[in-house]
Amino acid sequence: MNEMVVNSVGRKIPKYIEGIGELKAFQGAFAYKPVGEKASLKISKVTPKDNKVVDNIRKSLELCEIKDGMTISFHHHFRNGDYLVNMVVDEIASMGIKDITIAASSLQSIHSPLIEHIKNGVITGIQTSGIRGKLGEAISKDKILKNPVIIRSHGGRPRAIEAGETKIDIAFIAAPAADKYGNVNGVEGPTACGSMGYAMVDAEYANKVVVVTDYMVEYPACPISIPQTLVDYVVLIDKIGDPKGIVSGATRITRDPLELFIAERASEAIIVSGLVKNGFSFQAGTGGASLAVAHFLREYMRKEDIKGSFAAGGTTGYLVEMLEEGLFKSLLDVQCFDLKAVESIRKNPNHIEMSASFYANPHNKGCVANQLDIMILSATEIDVDFNVNVITGSNGVIMGASGGHCDTAAGSKLAIVVAPLLRGRLPIVMDEVTTIVTPGETIDAVVTERGIAVNPRRKDLYDLFKEAKLNVVDIHELKHIAEGLTGKPEKLETTDEIVGLVEYRDGTIIDTIRRVK
Amino acid sequence: MNEMVVNSVGRKIPKYIEGIGELKAFQGAFAYKPVGEKASLKISKVTPKDNKVVDNIRKSLELCEIKDGMTISFHHHFRNGDYLVNMVVDEIASMGIKDITIAASSLQSIHSPLIEHIKNGVITGIQTSGIRGKLGEAISKDKILKNPVIIRSHGGRPRAIEAGETKIDIAFIAAPAADKYGNVNGVEGPTACGSMGYAMVDAEYANKVVVVTDYMVEYPACPISIPQTLVDYVVLIDKIGDPKGIVSGATRITRDPLELFIAERASEAIIVSGLVKNGFSFQAGTGGASLAVAHFLREYMRKEDIKGSFAAGGTTGYLVEMLEEGLFKSLLDVQCFDLKAVESIRKNPNHIEMSASFYANPHNKGCVANQLDIMILSATEIDVDFNVNVITGSNGVIMGASGGHCDTAAGSKLAIVVAPLLRGRLPIVMDEVTTIVTPGETIDAVVTERGIAVNPRRKDLYDLFKEAKLNVVDIHELKHIAEGLTGKPEKLETTDEIVGLVEYRDGTIIDTIRRVK
């Protein structure tokens, strides 16, 4: 068995993994000091006579000199409507290529055909923010993948790419619109997805870049989100995705009375913190109650005539309405979750597209997450040390996504988790989460229907909440209430086999995911 | 004396220059094959607590750990209204720093105070597209600068920076508008200059980046031309430039009857070439007749109902009108020459800001110059091999700028020089130009008031012009007519001392500038 070290959140991390290399154990949210230089690229030369348009994906793979062992990258702006990952991997498989690593910004249920390619040895490594559906199950339970999957946050991924830890041999860009010379935007065409934020870093650092589109526009594409200067080949195909799958489910305010109740309590706490004032900034993660918090803050901002600076992250029509109402000066957008957001980023110059590095990379000269005042987060599980899990279910199966969770928790002045005490028959607050994605030191409070628990590191916040007579409770008390209702959850049984590594945004390992028994 | 090689345009190039290094001799417009990797940067780390705003330029220089021998970069969007270069160099001088190289995208008359700093040894090297006024005279006649000045084109400069040949230690960005975290745009504030195209590459590749502004906007600046992720420090000062100096003189259509006559002949030739059709692209350099060509083409486009693809380069109100009229789909803009262009790039999404690398770098994956159909160029001198000089006067003094001349000549399908046969009492067409900036192999024709000379490489063009009964003459005949009017120009007398190196866009040396006797 591998030599292990215990990291600063108490998890055992191997020092080395075959096929991955040496691992650095997590030592605290801002402990790691990066060294060395960013990755550099080969110098190119393209003359006026060169043509970038090639007939099909196969041809582009041949021109990129695809071979065994390469790393191929994808972005997930099409979410569950993405056709490109499966098309490209099918083609790679049909060429007899093996031992490919897929470096995707995220993977969805639609990508379950990858299971066969993994079993056949075409894919031996995956790096992603999240995995959903059967693919996650097969990786977690059957350990079909040769190397552990590396889970990275939306800030950690561009960091890894820029640092040269993820060396992308070929980046595939699913382009809603592109011109013959490779300029890309996300706001035109039948599969318009808005921001191209995740794909920007791939284009900048990949050795070869292939743009695949089903909507070729006259030169030059306008706007230009990914420039021709980074693109090697352009492929026109019939259909790159299903527009219906692009729209995320989690974009409407919840109607669930319990979630609304929690959201209202969270908004009260945020207001009491004193941060909601002119020029403040805000982000709400997807899911359940978090977007509803925006709804209550909006009412407060109207009443008190407060104008915020920016709202960030993945954007929805709800945030667009707040922008248009003048409640925020701008939106900083790494991905659009619905068509209203797509329309807005196309038309409104104050709705600004940002790259994933600009959004959340801890190792550039300053990301947007650093400028966040308030961050509303969800949680699958949270432990009594405020560590949060958003990647595995309590059954140990990978089913979620790291997303910007740990990035924004670390960057924001106030990071608040909103969650019901129970989900189904499962407690949310517990002694130990299944997998740590976000360290408790970066979470300031958790708001449930049974009270608000404040991280002991934030005595200042505790005093403010107490003074305002908010229902402040100890997090152990929340755990106790939850367990009283459901019984103490059974300890998950896993083998020693590591099926996943959860990388913190700085490149250190915060947790491992073990194979479910 | 240095060992010399004769390059492919017949000029003697030293193999090595002390203080500069090994030189590569020019061997043809597309002959050089770049090797190796792009420059890479140190990985950074900025935490949410870090503040980028510093009190003054002195403090920013201290934080950047300025020391002897460093390279400091500047951009020239403020043209003759720029205050920043002098301010920064004064400060560097007052700190007792010596042996600085100034890597500017261009220098103007306003920068003549640099003469004293050169004489005092503060500045020992200059890299620039052009130099005007007393500074050019002092360098050319008095050889005040320790190392030869390196003249680079607008495409050659980003190439050199990306290749790591120009290693910028500190980039200073004169920012019309900036926020506290370093996001910059050029479209707001009292010294709005529009596109920030030249500065973008500096920000991307400099070790340290300092933004200096006199107009601090609320976070986040919008639009964002240079992102916070590249910026180390932000300095707020009273005045970064004189808006009057930003506007270039060369932005109105000439009223000179001779220049109008030449422009009309040029437009006829362009139309005969068959390139003026739907989807065509176009650029006109600054100066004299070239902008007037746009005027005649506009009339033709209206009459024939032709819609172009894009116009590129530095932009003027005249091109903005053509955009607004629908004659072009978009403008691709590396610098704005007048306030109408600034206003347009601020408001019109089809007026697209581009970096100098995107514009003209021959060693990325494809620059805009490669996509140009028609390029109208000016010339200070042109020889019987169609080699063009735009950098030195016939007295051998550096007084112009390389600009995008050689980049667009090489990239475009049709590169036409428009020039009167005489300027004052000096012939424009001659046996040998004082300095070669653009090789004749990339020039297709020269249009004068006494006829059009076609490069023998373009027999196809010659036939078209002949068939259309244009006034085609041999270039030797043009030279003969010119000399008949002025007498044969006296051979310029220079010493062997090299005061300047003219780099072709690919990094090879196309000519040297010798000290004037």
GROMACS .gro file of N, CA, C and O in nm, chain B residues 376-449:
model
  296
  893ILE      N    1  -0.364   4.944  -4.888
  893ILE     CA    2  -0.313   5.067  -4.949
  893ILE      C    3  -0.201   5.121  -4.861
  893ILE      O    4  -0.223   5.149  -4.743
  894LEU      N    5  -0.085   5.136  -4.916
  894LEU     CA    6   0.031   5.176  -4.838
  894LEU      C    7   0.088   5.308  -4.888
  894LEU      O    8   0.076   5.341  -5.005
  895SER      N    9   0.154   5.378  -4.798
  895SER     CA   10   0.229   5.496  -4.838
  895SER      C   11   0.377   5.457  -4.849
  895SER      O   12   0.414   5.343  -4.822
  896ALA      N   13   0.459   5.552  -4.891
  896ALA     CA   14   0.602   5.526  -4.898
  896ALA      C   15   0.677   5.658  -4.887
  896ALA      O   16   0.633   5.760  -4.941
  897THR      N   17   0.787   5.656  -4.816
  897THR     CA   18   0.878   5.770  -4.817
  897THR      C   19   0.967   5.759  -4.941
  897THR      O   20   0.995   5.857  -5.009
  898GLU      N   21   1.009   5.636  -4.967
  898GLU     CA   22   1.088   5.606  -5.087
  898GLU      C   23   1.051   5.466  -5.135
  898GLU      O   24   1.016   5.380  -5.053
  899ILE      N   25   1.061   5.444  -5.264
  899ILE     CA   26   1.044   5.308  -5.317
  899ILE      C   27   1.148   5.286  -5.426
  899ILE      O   28   1.174   5.378  -5.505
  900ASP      N   29   1.211   5.170  -5.428
  900ASP     CA   30   1.317   5.152  -5.528
  900ASP      C   31   1.268   5.067  -5.646
  900ASP      O   32   1.152   5.023  -5.648
  901VAL      N   33   1.354   5.051  -5.742
  901VAL     CA   34   1.313   4.983  -5.866
  901VAL      C   35   1.285   4.835  -5.845
  901VAL      O   36   1.230   4.768  -5.932
  902ASP      N   37   1.322   4.782  -5.726
  902ASP     CA   38   1.282   4.646  -5.690
  902ASP      C   39   1.157   4.645  -5.601
  902ASP      O   40   1.123   4.543  -5.541
  903PHE      N   41   1.092   4.761  -5.589
  903PHE     CA   42   0.970   4.778  -5.510
  903PHE      C   43   0.993   4.772  -5.358
  903PHE      O   44   0.899   4.771  -5.282
  904ASN      N   45   1.119   4.770  -5.315
  904ASN     CA   46   1.146   4.782  -5.172
  904ASN      C   47   1.103   4.920  -5.123
  904ASN      O   48   1.123   5.020  -5.192
  905VAL      N   49   1.045   4.925  -5.004
  905VAL     CA   50   0.989   5.051  -4.954
  905VAL      C   51   1.058   5.095  -4.825
  905VAL      O   52   1.086   5.014  -4.737
  906ASN      N   53   1.081   5.225  -4.817
  906ASN     CA   54   1.131   5.289  -4.694
  906ASN      C   55   1.022   5.377  -4.635
  906ASN      O   56   0.964   5.459  -4.706
  907VAL      N   57   0.991   5.357  -4.508
  907VAL     CA   58   0.900   5.449  -4.438
  907VAL      C   59   0.960   5.493  -4.304
  907VAL      O   60   0.892   5.553  -4.223
  908ILE      N   61   1.089   5.462  -4.282
  908ILE     CA   62   1.145   5.490  -4.149
  908ILE      C   63   1.244   5.606  -4.148
  908ILE      O   64   1.243   5.686  -4.055
  909THR      N   65   1.326   5.617  -4.252
  909THR     CA   66   1.424   5.728  -4.255
  909THR      C   67   1.393   5.825  -4.368
  909THR      O   68   1.339   5.786  -4.472
  910GLY      N   69   1.430   5.950  -4.345
  910GLY     CA   70   1.424   6.047  -4.454
  910GLY      C   71   1.540   6.022  -4.549
  910GLY      O   72   1.630   5.941  -4.519
  911SER      N   73   1.540   6.092  -4.660
  911SER     CA   74   1.650   6.071  -4.756
  911SER      C   75   1.780   6.128  -4.699
  911SER      O   76   1.887   6.102  -4.752
  912ASN      N   77   1.769   6.203  -4.589
  912ASN     CA   78   1.889   6.250  -4.520
  912ASN      C   79   1.941   6.147  -4.420
  912ASN      O   80   2.032   6.172  -4.344
  913GLY      N   81   1.875   6.029  -4.416
  913GLY     CA   82   1.923   5.922  -4.329
  913GLY      C   83   1.877   5.930  -4.186
  913GLY      O   84   1.913   5.845  -4.104
  914VAL      N   85   1.796   6.030  -4.155
  914VAL     CA   86   1.751   6.048  -4.017
  914VAL      C   87   1.621   5.971  -3.992
  914VAL      O   88   1.528   5.976  -4.073
  915ILE      N   89   1.616   5.899  -3.880
  915ILE     CA   90   1.493   5.827  -3.842
  915ILE      C   91   1.384   5.929  -3.813
  915ILE      O   92   1.400   6.016  -3.727
  916MET      N   93   1.275   5.922  -3.887
  916MET     CA   94   1.169   6.023  -3.871
  916MET      C   95   1.029   5.965  -3.892
  916MET      O   96   0.931   6.036  -3.886
  917GLY      N   97   1.020   5.836  -3.917
  917GLY     CA   98   0.889   5.777  -3.941
  917GLY      C   99   0.865   5.657  -3.853
  917GLY      O  100   0.918   5.649  -3.742
  918ALA      N  101   0.785   5.567  -3.904
  918ALA     CA  102   0.752   5.448  -3.825
  918ALA      C  103   0.729   5.331  -3.920
  918ALA      O  104   0.670   5.346  -4.027
  919SER      N  105   0.774   5.216  -3.878
  919SER     CA  106   0.753   5.094  -3.954
  919SER      C  107   0.604   5.058  -3.956
  919SER      O  108   0.549   5.018  -4.058
  920GLY      N  109   0.539   5.074  -3.842
  920GLY     CA  110   0.394   5.049  -3.832
  920GLY      C  111   0.357   4.910  -3.879
  920GLY      O  112   0.430   4.814  -3.858
  921GLY      N  113   0.242   4.901  -3.946
  921GLY     CA  114   0.200   4.771  -3.999
  921GLY      C  115   0.238   4.754  -4.145
  921GLY      O  116   0.183   4.666  -4.212
  922HIS      N  117   0.330   4.838  -4.193
  922HIS     CA  118   0.360   4.843  -4.337
  922HIS      C  119   0.399   4.706  -4.392
  922HIS      O  120   0.335   4.650  -4.481
  923CYS      N  121   0.505   4.648  -4.336
  923CYS     CA  122   0.554   4.521  -4.391
  923CYS      C  123   0.460   4.405  -4.359
  923CYS      O  124   0.455   4.307  -4.432
  924ASP      N  125   0.386   4.417  -4.247
  924ASP     CA  126   0.292   4.310  -4.207
  924ASP      C  127   0.178   4.297  -4.306
  924ASP      O  128   0.144   4.188  -4.351
  925THR      N  129   0.119   4.410  -4.339
  925THR     CA  130   0.001   4.408  -4.425
  925THR      C  131   0.042   4.385  -4.571
  925THR      O  132  -0.032   4.322  -4.647
  926ALA      N  133   0.160   4.433  -4.608
  926ALA     CA  134   0.208   4.406  -4.744
  926ALA      C  135   0.224   4.256  -4.764
  926ALA      O  136   0.187   4.200  -4.868
  927ALA      N  137   0.279   4.188  -4.661
  927ALA     CA  138   0.299   4.044  -4.673
  927ALA      C  139   0.168   3.966  -4.665
  927ALA      O  140   0.151   3.865  -4.734
  928GLY      N  141   0.075   4.015  -4.584
  928GLY     CA  142  -0.048   3.939  -4.560
  928GLY      C  143  -0.152   3.955  -4.668
  928GLY      O  144  -0.226   3.861  -4.699
  929SER      N  145  -0.158   4.073  -4.730
  929SER     CA  146  -0.271   4.104  -4.819
  929SER      C  147  -0.255   4.041  -4.956
  929SER      O  148  -0.143   4.013  -5.001
  930LYS      N  149  -0.367   4.021  -5.023
  930LYS     CA  150  -0.364   3.969  -5.160
  930LYS      C  151  -0.312   4.074  -5.257
  930LYS      O  152  -0.247   4.042  -5.356
  931LEU      N  153  -0.343   4.200  -5.230
  931LEU     CA  154  -0.301   4.310  -5.318
  931LEU      C  155  -0.248   4.424  -5.232
  931LEU      O  156  -0.324   4.487  -5.157
  932ALA      N  157  -0.118   4.449  -5.241
  932ALA     CA  158  -0.055   4.557  -5.165
  932ALA      C  159  -0.012   4.665  -5.262
  932ALA      O  160   0.078   4.644  -5.344
  933ILE      N  161  -0.079   4.779  -5.253
  933ILE     CA  162  -0.054   4.887  -5.348
  933ILE      C  163   0.003   5.008  -5.276
  933ILE      O  164  -0.054   5.054  -5.177
  934VAL      N  165   0.116   5.056  -5.325
  934VAL     CA  166   0.173   5.179  -5.271
  934VAL      C  167   0.121   5.297  -5.352
  934VAL      O  168   0.122   5.292  -5.475
  935VAL      N  169   0.071   5.397  -5.281
  935VAL     CA  170   0.032   5.521  -5.349
  935VAL      C  171   0.129   5.631  -5.306
  935VAL      O  172   0.152   5.650  -5.187
  936ALA      N  173   0.186   5.700  -5.404
  936ALA     CA  174   0.283   5.804  -5.371
  936ALA      C  175   0.301   5.897  -5.489
  936ALA      O  176   0.296   5.854  -5.604
  937PRO      N  177   0.321   6.024  -5.459
  937PRO     CA  178   0.356   6.116  -5.568
  937PRO      C  179   0.499   6.087  -5.613
  937PRO      O  180   0.576   6.030  -5.537
  938LEU      N  181   0.529   6.123  -5.733
  938LEU     CA  182   0.662   6.092  -5.787
  938LEU      C  183   0.771   6.173  -5.717
  938LEU      O  184   0.885   6.129  -5.704
  939LEU      N  185   0.734   6.292  -5.673
  939LEU     CA  186   0.827   6.379  -5.600
  939LEU      C  187   0.762   6.423  -5.471
  939LEU      O  188   0.640   6.433  -5.462
  940ARG      N  189   0.848   6.447  -5.372
  940ARG     CA  190   0.797   6.512  -5.251
  940ARG      C  191   0.893   6.626  -5.225
  940ARG      O  192   1.010   6.603  -5.196
  941GLY      N  193   0.842   6.750  -5.236
  941GLY     CA  194   0.932   6.865  -5.234
  941GLY      C  195   1.022   6.853  -5.357
  941GLY      O  196   0.972   6.832  -5.467
  942ARG      N  197   1.151   6.856  -5.335
  942ARG     CA  198   1.241   6.840  -5.449
  942ARG      C  199   1.308   6.703  -5.449
  942ARG      O  200   1.413   6.682  -5.510
  943LEU      N  201   1.242   6.609  -5.381
  943LEU     CA  202   1.302   6.476  -5.370
  943LEU      C  203   1.222   6.374  -5.449
  943LEU      O  204   1.099   6.370  -5.440
  944PRO      N  205   1.291   6.291  -5.527
  944PRO     CA  206   1.220   6.184  -5.597
  944PRO      C  207   1.180   6.075  -5.498
  944PRO      O  208   1.250   6.050  -5.401
  945ILE      N  209   1.065   6.011  -5.524
  945ILE     CA  210   1.019   5.902  -5.437
  945ILE      C  211   1.066   5.769  -5.494
  945ILE      O  212   1.097   5.678  -5.419
  946VAL      N  213   1.068   5.758  -5.627
  946VAL     CA  214   1.114   5.635  -5.690
  946VAL      C  215   1.262   5.649  -5.722
  946VAL      O  216   1.304   5.748  -5.782
  947MET      N  217   1.341   5.552  -5.680
  947MET     CA  218   1.487   5.565  -5.693
  947MET      C  219   1.552   5.428  -5.713
  947MET      O  220   1.487   5.325  -5.702
  948ASP      N  221   1.683   5.432  -5.739
  948ASP     CA  222   1.756   5.306  -5.756
  948ASP      C  223   1.760   5.224  -5.629
  948ASP      O  224   1.745   5.102  -5.632
  949GLU      N  225   1.782   5.294  -5.521
  949GLU     CA  226   1.802   5.224  -5.395
  949GLU      C  227   1.746   5.310  -5.282
  949GLU      O  228   1.785   5.426  -5.269
  950VAL      N  229   1.655   5.257  -5.203
  950VAL     CA  230   1.600   5.337  -5.093
  950VAL      C  231   1.702   5.348  -4.981
  950VAL      O  232   1.792   5.264  -4.967
  951THR      N  233   1.687   5.454  -4.901
  951THR     CA  234   1.780   5.476  -4.790
  951THR      C  235   1.778   5.358  -4.694
  951THR      O  236   1.881   5.306  -4.654
  952THR      N  237   1.657   5.314  -4.658
  952THR     CA  238   1.641   5.203  -4.565
  952THR      C  239   1.527   5.116  -4.613
  952THR      O  240   1.420   5.167  -4.647
  953ILE      N  241   1.546   4.985  -4.615
  953ILE     CA  242   1.437   4.896  -4.655
  953ILE      C  243   1.358   4.854  -4.531
  953ILE      O  244   1.414   4.798  -4.436
  954VAL      N  245   1.229   4.884  -4.534
  954VAL     CA  246   1.140   4.838  -4.427
  954VAL      C  247   1.056   4.722  -4.479
  954VAL      O  248   1.039   4.620  -4.412
  955THR      N  249   1.004   4.738  -4.601
  955THR     CA  250   0.917   4.637  -4.660
  955THR      C  251   0.980   4.585  -4.788
  955THR      O  252   1.011   4.663  -4.878
  956PRO      N  253   0.998   4.454  -4.796
  956PRO     CA  254   1.065   4.398  -4.915
  956PRO      C  255   0.976   4.406  -5.038
  956PRO      O  256   0.854   4.386  -5.030
  957GLY      N  257   1.037   4.433  -5.151
  957GLY     CA  258   0.964   4.450  -5.277
  957GLY      C  259   0.881   4.329  -5.315
  957GLY      O  260   0.777   4.344  -5.380
  958GLU      N  261   0.924   4.210  -5.275
  958GLU     CA  262   0.848   4.090  -5.312
  958GLU      C  263   0.705   4.092  -5.258
  958GLU      O  264   0.619   4.018  -5.306
  959THR      N  265   0.678   4.177  -5.157
  959THR     CA  266   0.543   4.182  -5.099
  959THR      C  267   0.463   4.302  -5.148
  959THR      O  268   0.351   4.324  -5.104
  960ILE      N  269   0.522   4.381  -5.238
  960ILE     CA  270   0.451   4.498  -5.294
  960ILE      C  271   0.410   4.463  -5.437
  960ILE      O  272   0.493   4.420  -5.517
  961ASP      N  273   0.283   4.483  -5.467
  961ASP     CA  274   0.233   4.441  -5.599
  961ASP      C  275   0.238   4.552  -5.703
  961ASP      O  276   0.256   4.524  -5.821
  962ALA      N  277   0.217   4.675  -5.658
  962ALA     CA  278   0.218   4.784  -5.756
  962ALA      C  279   0.239   4.917  -5.684
  962ALA      O  280   0.214   4.927  -5.564
  963VAL      N  281   0.289   5.013  -5.759
  963VAL     CA  282   0.298   5.149  -5.706
  963VAL      C  283   0.224   5.243  -5.800
  963VAL      O  284   0.242   5.236  -5.922
  964VAL      N  285   0.138   5.325  -5.741
  964VAL     CA  286   0.056   5.416  -5.821
  964VAL      C  287   0.106   5.559  -5.800
  964VAL      O  288   0.110   5.607  -5.687
  965THR      N  289   0.146   5.623  -5.910
  965THR     CA  290   0.190   5.763  -5.904
  965THR      C  291   0.106   5.844  -6.003
  965THR      O  292   0.026   5.788  -6.079
  966GLU      N  293   0.130   5.974  -6.003
  966GLU     CA  294   0.056   6.060  -6.097
  966GLU      C  295   0.103   6.039  -6.240
  966GLU      O  296   0.036   6.078  -6.334
   0.00000   0.00000   0.00000
